[in-house]
mmCIF file of C-alpha atoms in Angstrom:
data_model
loop_
_atom_site.group_PDB
_atom_site.id
_atom_site.type_symbol
_atom_site.label_atom_id
_atom_site.label_comp_id
_atom_site.label_asym_id
_atom_site.label_seq_id
_atom_site.Cartn_x
_atom_site.Cartn_y
_atom_site.Cartn_z
ATOM 1 C CA UNK A 1 119.789 18.115 30.483
ATOM 2 C CA UNK A 2 118.875 16.889 33.990
ATOM 3 C CA UNK A 3 117.460 13.453 34.794
ATOM 4 C CA UNK A 4 113.854 14.779 34.778
ATOM 5 C CA UNK A 5 114.281 16.222 31.190
ATOM 6 C CA UNK A 6 116.109 13.029 30.086
ATOM 7 C CA UNK A 7 113.222 10.979 31.406
ATOM 8 C CA UNK A 8 110.713 12.974 29.518
ATOM 9 C CA UNK A 9 112.647 12.834 26.209
ATOM 10 C CA UNK A 10 112.991 9.127 26.683
ATOM 11 C CA UNK A 11 109.263 8.522 27.294
ATOM 12 C CA UNK A 12 108.306 10.793 24.375
ATOM 13 C CA UNK A 13 110.507 8.811 22.062
ATOM 14 C CA UNK A 14 109.345 5.558 23.423
ATOM 15 C CA UNK A 15 105.686 6.570 22.639
ATOM 16 C CA UNK A 16 106.605 7.151 18.983
ATOM 17 C CA UNK A 17 107.275 10.949 18.925
ATOM 18 C CA UNK A 18 110.267 11.804 16.694
ATOM 19 C CA UNK A 19 111.683 14.781 18.627
ATOM 20 C CA UNK A 20 111.115 16.058 22.180
ATOM 21 C CA UNK A 21 112.289 19.456 23.605
ATOM 22 C CA UNK A 22 111.584 22.215 25.990
ATOM 23 C CA UNK A 23 110.894 25.803 25.769
ATOM 24 C CA UNK A 24 110.155 28.612 28.189
ATOM 25 C CA UNK A 25 106.595 29.914 28.538
ATOM 26 C CA UNK A 26 106.014 33.539 27.492
ATOM 27 C CA UNK A 27 103.607 35.785 25.645
ATOM 28 C CA UNK A 28 104.006 36.199 21.824
ATOM 29 C CA UNK A 29 103.050 39.722 20.827
ATOM 30 C CA UNK A 30 105.024 39.244 17.630
ATOM 31 C CA UNK A 31 102.720 36.437 16.702
ATOM 32 C CA UNK A 32 99.619 38.665 16.864
ATOM 33 C CA UNK A 33 101.417 41.475 15.069
ATOM 34 C CA UNK A 34 102.407 39.200 12.261
ATOM 35 C CA UNK A 35 98.845 37.679 11.938
ATOM 36 C CA UNK A 36 97.370 41.277 11.812
ATOM 37 C CA UNK A 37 99.876 42.188 9.037
ATOM 38 C CA UNK A 38 98.623 39.265 6.750
ATOM 39 C CA UNK A 39 95.771 39.695 4.458
ATOM 40 C CA UNK A 40 92.395 38.548 5.794
ATOM 41 C CA UNK A 41 93.514 37.152 9.151
ATOM 42 C CA UNK A 42 91.095 39.432 11.054
ATOM 43 C CA UNK A 43 88.667 36.523 11.970
ATOM 44 C CA UNK A 44 91.588 34.993 13.987
ATOM 45 C CA UNK A 45 93.214 38.011 15.374
ATOM 46 C CA UNK A 46 90.928 41.072 15.856
ATOM 47 C CA UNK A 47 88.723 40.143 18.644
ATOM 48 C CA UNK A 48 89.877 39.658 22.273
ATOM 49 C CA UNK A 49 88.729 36.141 22.185
ATOM 50 C CA UNK A 50 89.889 35.239 18.754
ATOM 51 C CA UNK A 51 92.339 32.229 18.392
ATOM 52 C CA UNK A 52 95.508 34.065 17.560
ATOM 53 C CA UNK A 53 94.761 36.785 20.064
ATOM 54 C CA UNK A 54 94.478 34.170 22.850
ATOM 55 C CA UNK A 55 97.528 32.171 21.617
ATOM 56 C CA UNK A 56 99.642 35.420 21.837
ATOM 57 C CA UNK A 57 98.871 35.649 25.533
ATOM 58 C CA UNK A 58 99.968 32.169 26.546
ATOM 59 C CA UNK A 59 101.768 33.198 29.724
ATOM 60 C CA UNK A 60 99.127 35.919 30.788
ATOM 61 C CA UNK A 61 96.335 33.332 30.475
ATOM 62 C CA UNK A 62 98.276 30.601 32.144
ATOM 63 C CA UNK A 63 100.346 32.400 34.882
ATOM 64 C CA UNK A 64 100.910 28.966 36.553
ATOM 65 C CA UNK A 65 102.844 27.593 33.645
ATOM 66 C CA UNK A 66 106.649 27.583 33.611
ATOM 67 C CA UNK A 67 107.724 25.305 30.609
ATOM 68 C CA UNK A 68 106.326 23.938 27.390
ATOM 69 C CA UNK A 69 107.048 20.342 26.566
ATOM 70 C CA UNK A 70 107.308 20.203 22.749
ATOM 71 C CA UNK A 71 107.144 17.110 20.546
ATOM 72 C CA UNK A 72 106.706 16.185 16.896
ATOM 73 C CA UNK A 73 104.971 13.330 15.386
ATOM 74 C CA UNK A 74 105.714 12.407 11.755
ATOM 75 C CA UNK A 75 103.466 11.033 9.167
ATOM 76 C CA UNK A 76 105.792 10.986 6.046
ATOM 77 C CA UNK A 77 106.465 7.223 5.915
ATOM 78 C CA UNK A 78 102.967 6.241 4.411
ATOM 79 C CA UNK A 79 102.463 5.962 0.808
ATOM 80 C CA UNK A 80 99.129 7.554 0.582
ATOM 81 C CA UNK A 81 96.661 6.280 -1.999
ATOM 82 C CA UNK A 82 96.616 8.507 -5.001
ATOM 83 C CA UNK A 83 92.797 8.215 -5.313
ATOM 84 C CA UNK A 84 92.618 10.020 -1.893
ATOM 85 C CA UNK A 85 95.538 12.400 -2.491
ATOM 86 C CA UNK A 86 93.684 14.115 -5.254
ATOM 87 C CA UNK A 87 91.152 15.210 -2.824
ATOM 88 C CA UNK A 88 92.442 14.906 0.774
ATOM 89 C CA UNK A 89 95.784 16.189 2.221
ATOM 90 C CA UNK A 90 98.118 13.823 3.896
ATOM 91 C CA UNK A 91 97.835 15.234 7.309
ATOM 92 C CA UNK A 92 94.190 14.424 7.389
ATOM 93 C CA UNK A 93 94.568 10.993 5.955
ATOM 94 C CA UNK A 94 97.037 10.368 8.632
ATOM 95 C CA UNK A 95 94.513 11.186 11.433
ATOM 96 C CA UNK A 96 97.209 12.778 13.536
ATOM 97 C CA UNK A 97 96.082 16.325 13.829
ATOM 98 C CA UNK A 98 93.803 16.721 16.802
ATOM 99 C CA UNK A 99 93.083 13.015 16.748
ATOM 100 C CA UNK A 100 89.744 11.630 17.623
ATOM 101 C CA UNK A 101 89.276 9.967 21.091
ATOM 102 C CA UNK A 102 89.950 6.311 21.058
ATOM 103 C CA UNK A 103 92.379 6.401 18.131
ATOM 104 C CA UNK A 104 96.066 5.500 18.236
ATOM 105 C CA UNK A 105 97.336 8.897 18.076
ATOM 106 C CA UNK A 106 95.008 10.086 20.736
ATOM 107 C CA UNK A 107 96.462 7.405 22.849
ATOM 108 C CA UNK A 108 99.872 8.748 22.263
ATOM 109 C CA UNK A 109 98.938 12.260 23.395
ATOM 110 C CA UNK A 110 97.141 10.947 26.454
ATOM 111 C CA UNK A 111 99.884 8.672 27.386
ATOM 112 C CA UNK A 112 102.516 11.387 27.201
ATOM 113 C CA UNK A 113 100.305 13.741 29.280
ATOM 114 C CA UNK A 114 99.682 11.029 31.818
ATOM 115 C CA UNK A 115 103.427 10.440 32.257
ATOM 116 C CA UNK A 116 104.056 14.065 32.828
ATOM 117 C CA UNK A 117 101.416 14.200 35.525
ATOM 118 C CA UNK A 118 102.855 11.063 37.071
ATOM 119 C CA UNK A 119 106.126 13.078 37.442
ATOM 120 C CA UNK A 120 104.129 15.490 39.627
ATOM 121 C CA UNK A 121 103.522 18.191 37.109
ATOM 122 C CA UNK A 122 100.451 20.092 36.410
ATOM 123 C CA UNK A 123 99.627 19.751 32.671
ATOM 124 C CA UNK A 124 97.474 21.589 30.201
ATOM 125 C CA UNK A 125 96.412 19.010 27.623
ATOM 126 C CA UNK A 126 94.683 21.534 25.301
ATOM 127 C CA UNK A 127 96.706 21.874 22.270
ATOM 128 C CA UNK A 128 95.263 25.249 21.389
ATOM 129 C CA UNK A 129 96.757 27.440 23.994
ATOM 130 C CA UNK A 130 100.311 27.763 22.649
ATOM 131 C CA UNK A 131 101.576 28.943 19.222
ATOM 132 C CA UNK A 132 103.074 25.593 18.564
ATOM 133 C CA UNK A 133 105.281 26.441 15.615
ATOM 134 C CA UNK A 134 107.118 29.148 17.459
ATOM 135 C CA UNK A 135 107.378 27.160 20.688
ATOM 136 C CA UNK A 136 108.704 23.990 18.891
ATOM 137 C CA UNK A 137 111.187 26.177 16.928
ATOM 138 C CA UNK A 138 112.377 27.859 20.159
ATOM 139 C CA UNK A 139 112.695 24.338 21.596
ATOM 140 C CA UNK A 140 115.077 23.603 18.775
ATOM 141 C CA UNK A 141 113.051 20.643 17.269
ATOM 142 C CA UNK A 142 111.761 22.360 14.106
ATOM 143 C CA UNK A 143 112.700 24.982 11.637
ATOM 144 C CA UNK A 144 110.365 27.069 9.540
ATOM 145 C CA UNK A 145 109.722 26.944 5.749
ATOM 146 C CA UNK A 146 108.760 29.518 3.179
ATOM 147 C CA UNK A 147 105.514 27.720 2.683
ATOM 148 C CA UNK A 148 104.562 28.484 6.363
ATOM 149 C CA UNK A 149 105.023 24.963 7.569
ATOM 150 C CA UNK A 150 107.275 23.553 10.318
ATOM 151 C CA UNK A 151 110.023 21.054 9.355
ATOM 152 C CA UNK A 152 111.964 18.250 11.062
ATOM 153 C CA UNK A 153 115.076 16.432 9.775
ATOM 154 C CA UNK A 154 113.155 13.154 9.644
ATOM 155 C CA UNK A 155 109.833 13.946 8.094
ATOM 156 C CA UNK A 156 110.276 17.346 6.416
ATOM 157 C CA UNK A 157 107.049 19.273 6.792
ATOM 158 C CA UNK A 158 104.926 16.061 7.091
ATOM 159 C CA UNK A 159 104.820 16.413 10.795
ATOM 160 C CA UNK A 160 102.335 17.348 13.574
ATOM 161 C CA UNK A 161 103.439 19.489 16.575
ATOM 162 C CA UNK A 162 102.524 18.728 20.044
ATOM 163 C CA UNK A 163 102.795 20.965 23.050
ATOM 164 C CA UNK A 164 101.955 20.720 26.757
ATOM 165 C CA UNK A 165 102.199 23.617 29.271
ATOM 166 C CA UNK A 166 103.584 22.296 32.642
ATOM 167 C CA UNK A 167 104.318 23.991 35.953
ATOM 168 C CA UNK A 168 107.857 22.610 36.200
ATOM 169 C CA UNK A 169 111.021 24.498 35.312
ATOM 170 C CA UNK A 170 112.506 22.496 32.485
ATOM 171 C CA UNK A 171 115.867 23.373 30.794
ATOM 172 C CA UNK A 172 115.224 24.895 27.326
ATOM 173 C CA UNK A 173 116.703 22.808 24.503
ATOM 174 C CA UNK A 174 116.869 25.335 21.810
ATOM 175 C CA UNK A 175 118.552 28.754 21.190
ATOM 176 C CA UNK A 176 115.275 30.509 21.405
ATOM 177 C CA UNK A 177 115.637 31.876 17.858
ATOM 178 C CA UNK A 178 113.326 30.318 15.329
ATOM 179 C CA UNK A 179 115.176 29.760 12.070
ATOM 180 C CA UNK A 180 114.036 29.437 8.337
ATOM 181 C CA UNK A 181 115.620 26.434 7.041
ATOM 182 C CA UNK A 182 114.850 27.049 3.368
ATOM 183 C CA UNK A 183 117.656 27.631 0.780
ATOM 184 C CA UNK A 184 118.274 31.292 0.104
ATOM 185 C CA UNK A 185 116.149 32.467 -2.967
ATOM 186 C CA UNK A 186 114.174 29.308 -3.156
ATOM 187 C CA UNK A 187 110.532 30.157 -4.425
ATOM 188 C CA UNK A 188 109.295 26.702 -5.444
ATOM 189 C CA UNK A 189 106.351 26.651 -3.025
ATOM 190 C CA UNK A 190 105.377 30.268 -4.034
ATOM 191 C CA UNK A 191 105.546 29.412 -7.769
ATOM 192 C CA UNK A 192 103.658 26.271 -7.353
ATOM 193 C CA UNK A 193 100.734 27.243 -5.207
ATOM 194 C CA UNK A 194 97.632 26.559 -7.403
ATOM 195 C CA UNK A 195 95.746 29.670 -6.158
ATOM 196 C CA UNK A 196 98.599 32.043 -5.488
ATOM 197 C CA UNK A 197 97.839 32.040 -1.785
ATOM 198 C CA UNK A 198 101.657 32.161 -0.841
ATOM 199 C CA UNK A 199 102.436 35.640 -1.659
ATOM 200 C CA UNK A 200 106.089 35.620 -0.223
ATOM 201 C CA UNK A 201 108.391 33.693 2.041
ATOM 202 C CA UNK A 202 106.333 32.731 5.136
ATOM 203 C CA UNK A 203 103.435 35.004 3.816
ATOM 204 C CA UNK A 204 99.934 33.673 3.176
ATOM 205 C CA UNK A 205 96.879 35.254 1.699
ATOM 206 C CA UNK A 206 94.308 33.310 3.684
ATOM 207 C CA UNK A 207 91.343 33.994 1.407
ATOM 208 C CA UNK A 208 93.208 32.249 -1.475
ATOM 209 C CA UNK A 209 94.286 29.193 0.486
ATOM 210 C CA UNK A 210 92.562 26.085 -0.672
ATOM 211 C CA UNK A 211 92.173 24.590 2.854
ATOM 212 C CA UNK A 212 90.635 27.894 4.200
ATOM 213 C CA UNK A 213 88.115 27.746 1.315
ATOM 214 C CA UNK A 214 87.367 24.076 2.005
ATOM 215 C CA UNK A 215 86.367 24.852 5.504
ATOM 216 C CA UNK A 216 83.640 27.431 5.061
ATOM 217 C CA UNK A 217 81.222 29.144 2.752
ATOM 218 C CA UNK A 218 82.531 32.641 3.532
ATOM 219 C CA UNK A 219 84.777 34.611 3.871
ATOM 220 C CA UNK A 220 87.142 33.465 1.288
ATOM 221 C CA UNK A 221 87.906 34.080 -2.359
ATOM 222 C CA UNK A 222 85.404 31.382 -3.274
ATOM 223 C CA UNK A 223 84.376 31.229 -6.952
ATOM 224 C CA UNK A 224 87.417 33.316 -7.904
ATOM 225 C CA UNK A 225 89.657 30.334 -7.190
ATOM 226 C CA UNK A 226 87.340 27.338 -7.798
ATOM 227 C CA UNK A 227 88.941 26.604 -11.224
ATOM 228 C CA UNK A 228 92.412 26.340 -9.569
ATOM 229 C CA UNK A 229 91.339 24.140 -6.618
ATOM 230 C CA UNK A 230 91.354 20.941 -8.708
ATOM 231 C CA UNK A 231 89.607 18.101 -6.957
ATOM 232 C CA UNK A 232 90.743 19.016 -3.496
ATOM 233 C CA UNK A 233 87.902 18.935 -0.886
ATOM 234 C CA UNK A 234 89.985 18.881 2.272
ATOM 235 C CA UNK A 235 93.423 20.538 2.129
ATOM 236 C CA UNK A 236 96.251 20.771 -0.235
ATOM 237 C CA UNK A 237 99.847 19.429 -0.312
ATOM 238 C CA UNK A 238 101.218 21.101 -3.492
ATOM 239 C CA UNK A 239 103.600 23.553 -1.708
ATOM 240 C CA UNK A 240 105.003 20.665 0.400
ATOM 241 C CA UNK A 241 105.220 18.154 -2.555
ATOM 242 C CA UNK A 242 107.376 20.592 -4.558
ATOM 243 C CA UNK A 243 109.576 21.509 -1.644
ATOM 244 C CA UNK A 244 113.245 20.232 -2.008
ATOM 245 C CA UNK A 245 113.339 19.778 1.789
ATOM 246 C CA UNK A 246 110.587 17.123 1.499
ATOM 247 C CA UNK A 247 112.091 15.189 -1.451
ATOM 248 C CA UNK A 248 113.749 12.612 0.894
ATOM 249 C CA UNK A 249 110.570 11.938 2.842
ATOM 250 C CA UNK A 250 108.428 11.630 -0.254
ATOM 251 C CA UNK A 251 111.000 9.355 -1.944
ATOM 252 C CA UNK A 252 111.075 7.113 1.142
ATOM 253 C CA UNK A 253 107.258 6.768 1.825
ATOM 254 C CA UNK A 254 106.574 3.093 1.498
ATOM 255 C CA UNK A 255 104.302 2.101 4.338
ATOM 256 C CA UNK A 256 100.743 0.989 3.377
ATOM 257 C CA UNK A 257 97.765 1.980 5.570
ATOM 258 C CA UNK A 258 95.180 -0.876 4.986
ATOM 259 C CA UNK A 259 92.303 1.489 6.267
ATOM 260 C CA UNK A 260 93.285 4.183 3.707
ATOM 261 C CA UNK A 261 93.471 1.602 0.879
ATOM 262 C CA UNK A 262 89.985 0.522 1.856
ATOM 263 C CA UNK A 263 88.693 4.177 1.824
ATOM 264 C CA UNK A 264 90.354 4.741 -1.501
ATOM 265 C CA UNK A 265 88.293 2.097 -2.994
ATOM 266 C CA UNK A 266 85.203 3.601 -1.582
ATOM 267 C CA UNK A 267 85.919 7.233 -2.198
ATOM 268 C CA UNK A 268 83.564 8.860 -4.715
ATOM 269 C CA UNK A 269 83.092 12.557 -5.228
ATOM 270 C CA UNK A 270 79.652 11.917 -6.604
ATOM 271 C CA UNK A 271 78.727 10.288 -3.159
ATOM 272 C CA UNK A 272 80.223 13.214 -1.353
ATOM 273 C CA UNK A 273 78.004 15.536 -3.518
ATOM 274 C CA UNK A 274 74.899 13.837 -2.127
ATOM 275 C CA UNK A 275 76.401 13.093 1.278
ATOM 276 C CA UNK A 276 74.175 10.759 3.419
ATOM 277 C CA UNK A 277 74.686 9.627 6.922
ATOM 278 C CA UNK A 278 76.005 6.221 6.108
ATOM 279 C CA UNK A 279 78.606 7.475 3.612
ATOM 280 C CA UNK A 280 79.605 10.323 5.966
ATOM 281 C CA UNK A 281 80.182 7.911 8.873
ATOM 282 C CA UNK A 282 82.065 5.326 6.837
ATOM 283 C CA UNK A 283 84.270 7.294 4.475
ATOM 284 C CA UNK A 284 84.262 11.076 5.099
ATOM 285 C CA UNK A 285 84.207 11.509 8.824
ATOM 286 C CA UNK A 286 87.228 9.147 9.670
ATOM 287 C CA UNK A 287 89.655 11.332 7.651
ATOM 288 C CA UNK A 288 87.860 14.659 7.325
ATOM 289 C CA UNK A 289 86.667 15.251 10.921
ATOM 290 C CA UNK A 290 88.752 18.401 11.729
ATOM 291 C CA UNK A 291 87.074 21.446 10.586
ATOM 292 C CA UNK A 292 83.782 20.913 8.682
ATOM 293 C CA UNK A 293 80.598 20.370 10.717
ATOM 294 C CA UNK A 294 78.044 21.512 8.051
ATOM 295 C CA UNK A 295 77.822 18.747 5.582
ATOM 296 C CA UNK A 296 76.575 21.138 2.822
ATOM 297 C CA UNK A 297 80.208 22.561 2.844
ATOM 298 C CA UNK A 298 81.378 18.920 1.787
ATOM 299 C CA UNK A 299 78.623 18.982 -0.866
ATOM 300 C CA UNK A 300 79.823 22.299 -2.075
ATOM 301 C CA UNK A 301 83.434 21.164 -2.151
ATOM 302 C CA UNK A 302 82.429 18.027 -4.031
ATOM 303 C CA UNK A 303 80.516 20.049 -6.706
ATOM 304 C CA UNK A 304 83.484 22.177 -7.323
ATOM 305 C CA UNK A 305 85.857 19.223 -7.548
ATOM 306 C CA UNK A 306 83.583 17.473 -9.926
ATOM 307 C CA UNK A 307 83.485 20.530 -12.126
ATOM 308 C CA UNK A 308 87.330 20.360 -12.282
ATOM 309 C CA UNK A 309 87.444 16.741 -13.258
ATOM 310 C CA UNK A 310 86.861 17.551 -17.042
ATOM 311 C CA UNK A 311 84.595 14.427 -17.107
ATOM 312 C CA UNK A 312 81.234 15.083 -18.581
ATOM 313 C CA UNK A 313 80.189 11.688 -17.166
ATOM 314 C CA UNK A 314 79.547 13.586 -13.901
ATOM 315 C CA UNK A 315 76.826 15.895 -15.479
ATOM 316 C CA UNK A 316 73.812 13.577 -14.732
ATOM 317 C CA UNK A 317 74.919 13.378 -11.069
ATOM 318 C CA UNK A 318 75.359 17.061 -10.795
ATOM 319 C CA UNK A 319 71.958 17.785 -12.353
ATOM 320 C CA UNK A 320 70.243 15.264 -10.049
ATOM 321 C CA UNK A 321 71.902 16.761 -7.024
ATOM 322 C CA UNK A 322 70.669 20.202 -8.140
ATOM 323 C CA UNK A 323 67.037 19.063 -7.690
ATOM 324 C CA UNK A 324 67.730 17.679 -4.108
ATOM 325 C CA UNK A 325 69.315 20.791 -2.373
ATOM 326 C CA UNK A 326 68.056 24.183 -1.445
ATOM 327 C CA UNK A 327 71.381 25.445 -0.051
ATOM 328 C CA UNK A 328 72.322 28.427 -2.145
ATOM 329 C CA UNK A 329 75.899 27.863 -1.771
ATOM 330 C CA UNK A 330 75.656 24.287 -2.977
ATOM 331 C CA UNK A 331 73.417 25.280 -5.891
ATOM 332 C CA UNK A 332 76.009 27.942 -6.930
ATOM 333 C CA UNK A 333 78.784 25.445 -6.993
ATOM 334 C CA UNK A 334 76.681 22.830 -8.801
ATOM 335 C CA UNK A 335 75.757 25.394 -11.432
ATOM 336 C CA UNK A 336 79.275 26.416 -11.853
ATOM 337 C CA UNK A 337 80.436 22.752 -12.259
ATOM 338 C CA UNK A 338 77.709 22.000 -14.762
ATOM 339 C CA UNK A 339 78.515 25.096 -16.787
ATOM 340 C CA UNK A 340 82.212 24.197 -16.673
ATOM 341 C CA UNK A 341 81.745 20.597 -17.711
ATOM 342 C CA UNK A 342 79.258 21.560 -20.435
ATOM 343 C CA UNK A 343 81.273 24.251 -21.928
ATOM 344 C CA UNK A 344 84.021 23.954 -24.607
ATOM 345 C CA UNK A 345 86.496 25.305 -22.095
ATOM 346 C CA UNK A 346 87.035 21.868 -20.467
#
C-alpha cells in the first residue's frame, strides 16, 4: 500500500477499529438478485427505492465515488449480563450498530470520517449506501458464515462493519472474491435456529427470523413462531453462539460493562409490557433504539416473552395490561401469553 493508504489504516486502528481495508466502488446486481431469490425479501428489494435495490446501485447512485474505505469494530470482549442476553442480542447491548449521536462509537465513526476529509477526500458518511458485507469481504477484512453473518479473526461474527465512500483512488486490499469461512458440511447454525429461519448455508427465510418479527407487527410469521422465540424482544444470538468460529470469542469475553450491569438490574419484562416514558428512556431506548419506533411493538414483544417464561406469576400483570391497551396486536399477544401460561402445556 502507498503512504496514503498506510495513514488511513494507521488512523483507523488508532481509533479502535480492528481491521481497515479498501475496495473498489461498483454496482452489485448479484446482491439484488440474491435478495429476490430469498423468501419474503420483497419489501427490501422489489421497489425502485427499496433498501436493497438502492444498495445494489452504489456506483450508479454515487458516480463521484472511486473507493470504499472498509473497517470492522468488534464487540466480543464484553461478558454480557445473562439477564439481558435472554432478551436482547449482543450487538444492541454493545450500542455499536448505527450508534446514537454523542456516544463513544458515534465519535469513532465521526473521527474516522473527519480524518478522511482532512486528507482532502470527499466522504459519504451514510452507512446505508453500500452493501457492507460484500464490500468488506472484497476488501479482505471479513469472510462470510453460513448463518449470514460476516466474520473477523479477532471477534468472530461479533463485529460491526463500517464503510465510507470516498472520491480517492485507493489500492484494494483484498482479492475481490468473497469467501465463506465455515468448515465444509457444518450445519450447527442451521440446526440450532429456534424458528428454522436459516434454511440453508447463507440462506434466510426472513419471515421466520426472530429479529425481523421483533421489529414489526406484519409481515412476518408472527404467532406461528411465538412459542419458539423464547424471551427475546430485540434480536437473537443463537446461530452465533453455537458457531465453532465464535467459540474463541465467547470463551475470552471477560470485560464488564458497568452500564449494562446497571440495566440488567433494572430490566423487567413486565415493565416493558406496560412501557411508560420513564422506563423507555432509562432502560429500553439506550440499547434498543435501532429499529422500533412504535412502543406497542415493544409491548407485544414483552407479552410474547412473558408467555414463554413458563412462570404463572406473570399472569396478573398480563391480565392487568389487557385492560389498559386497545392495540389489537398487543391484545392478541397478551391473550396468547395468558392462555399459554394458564394451560397445562407449560
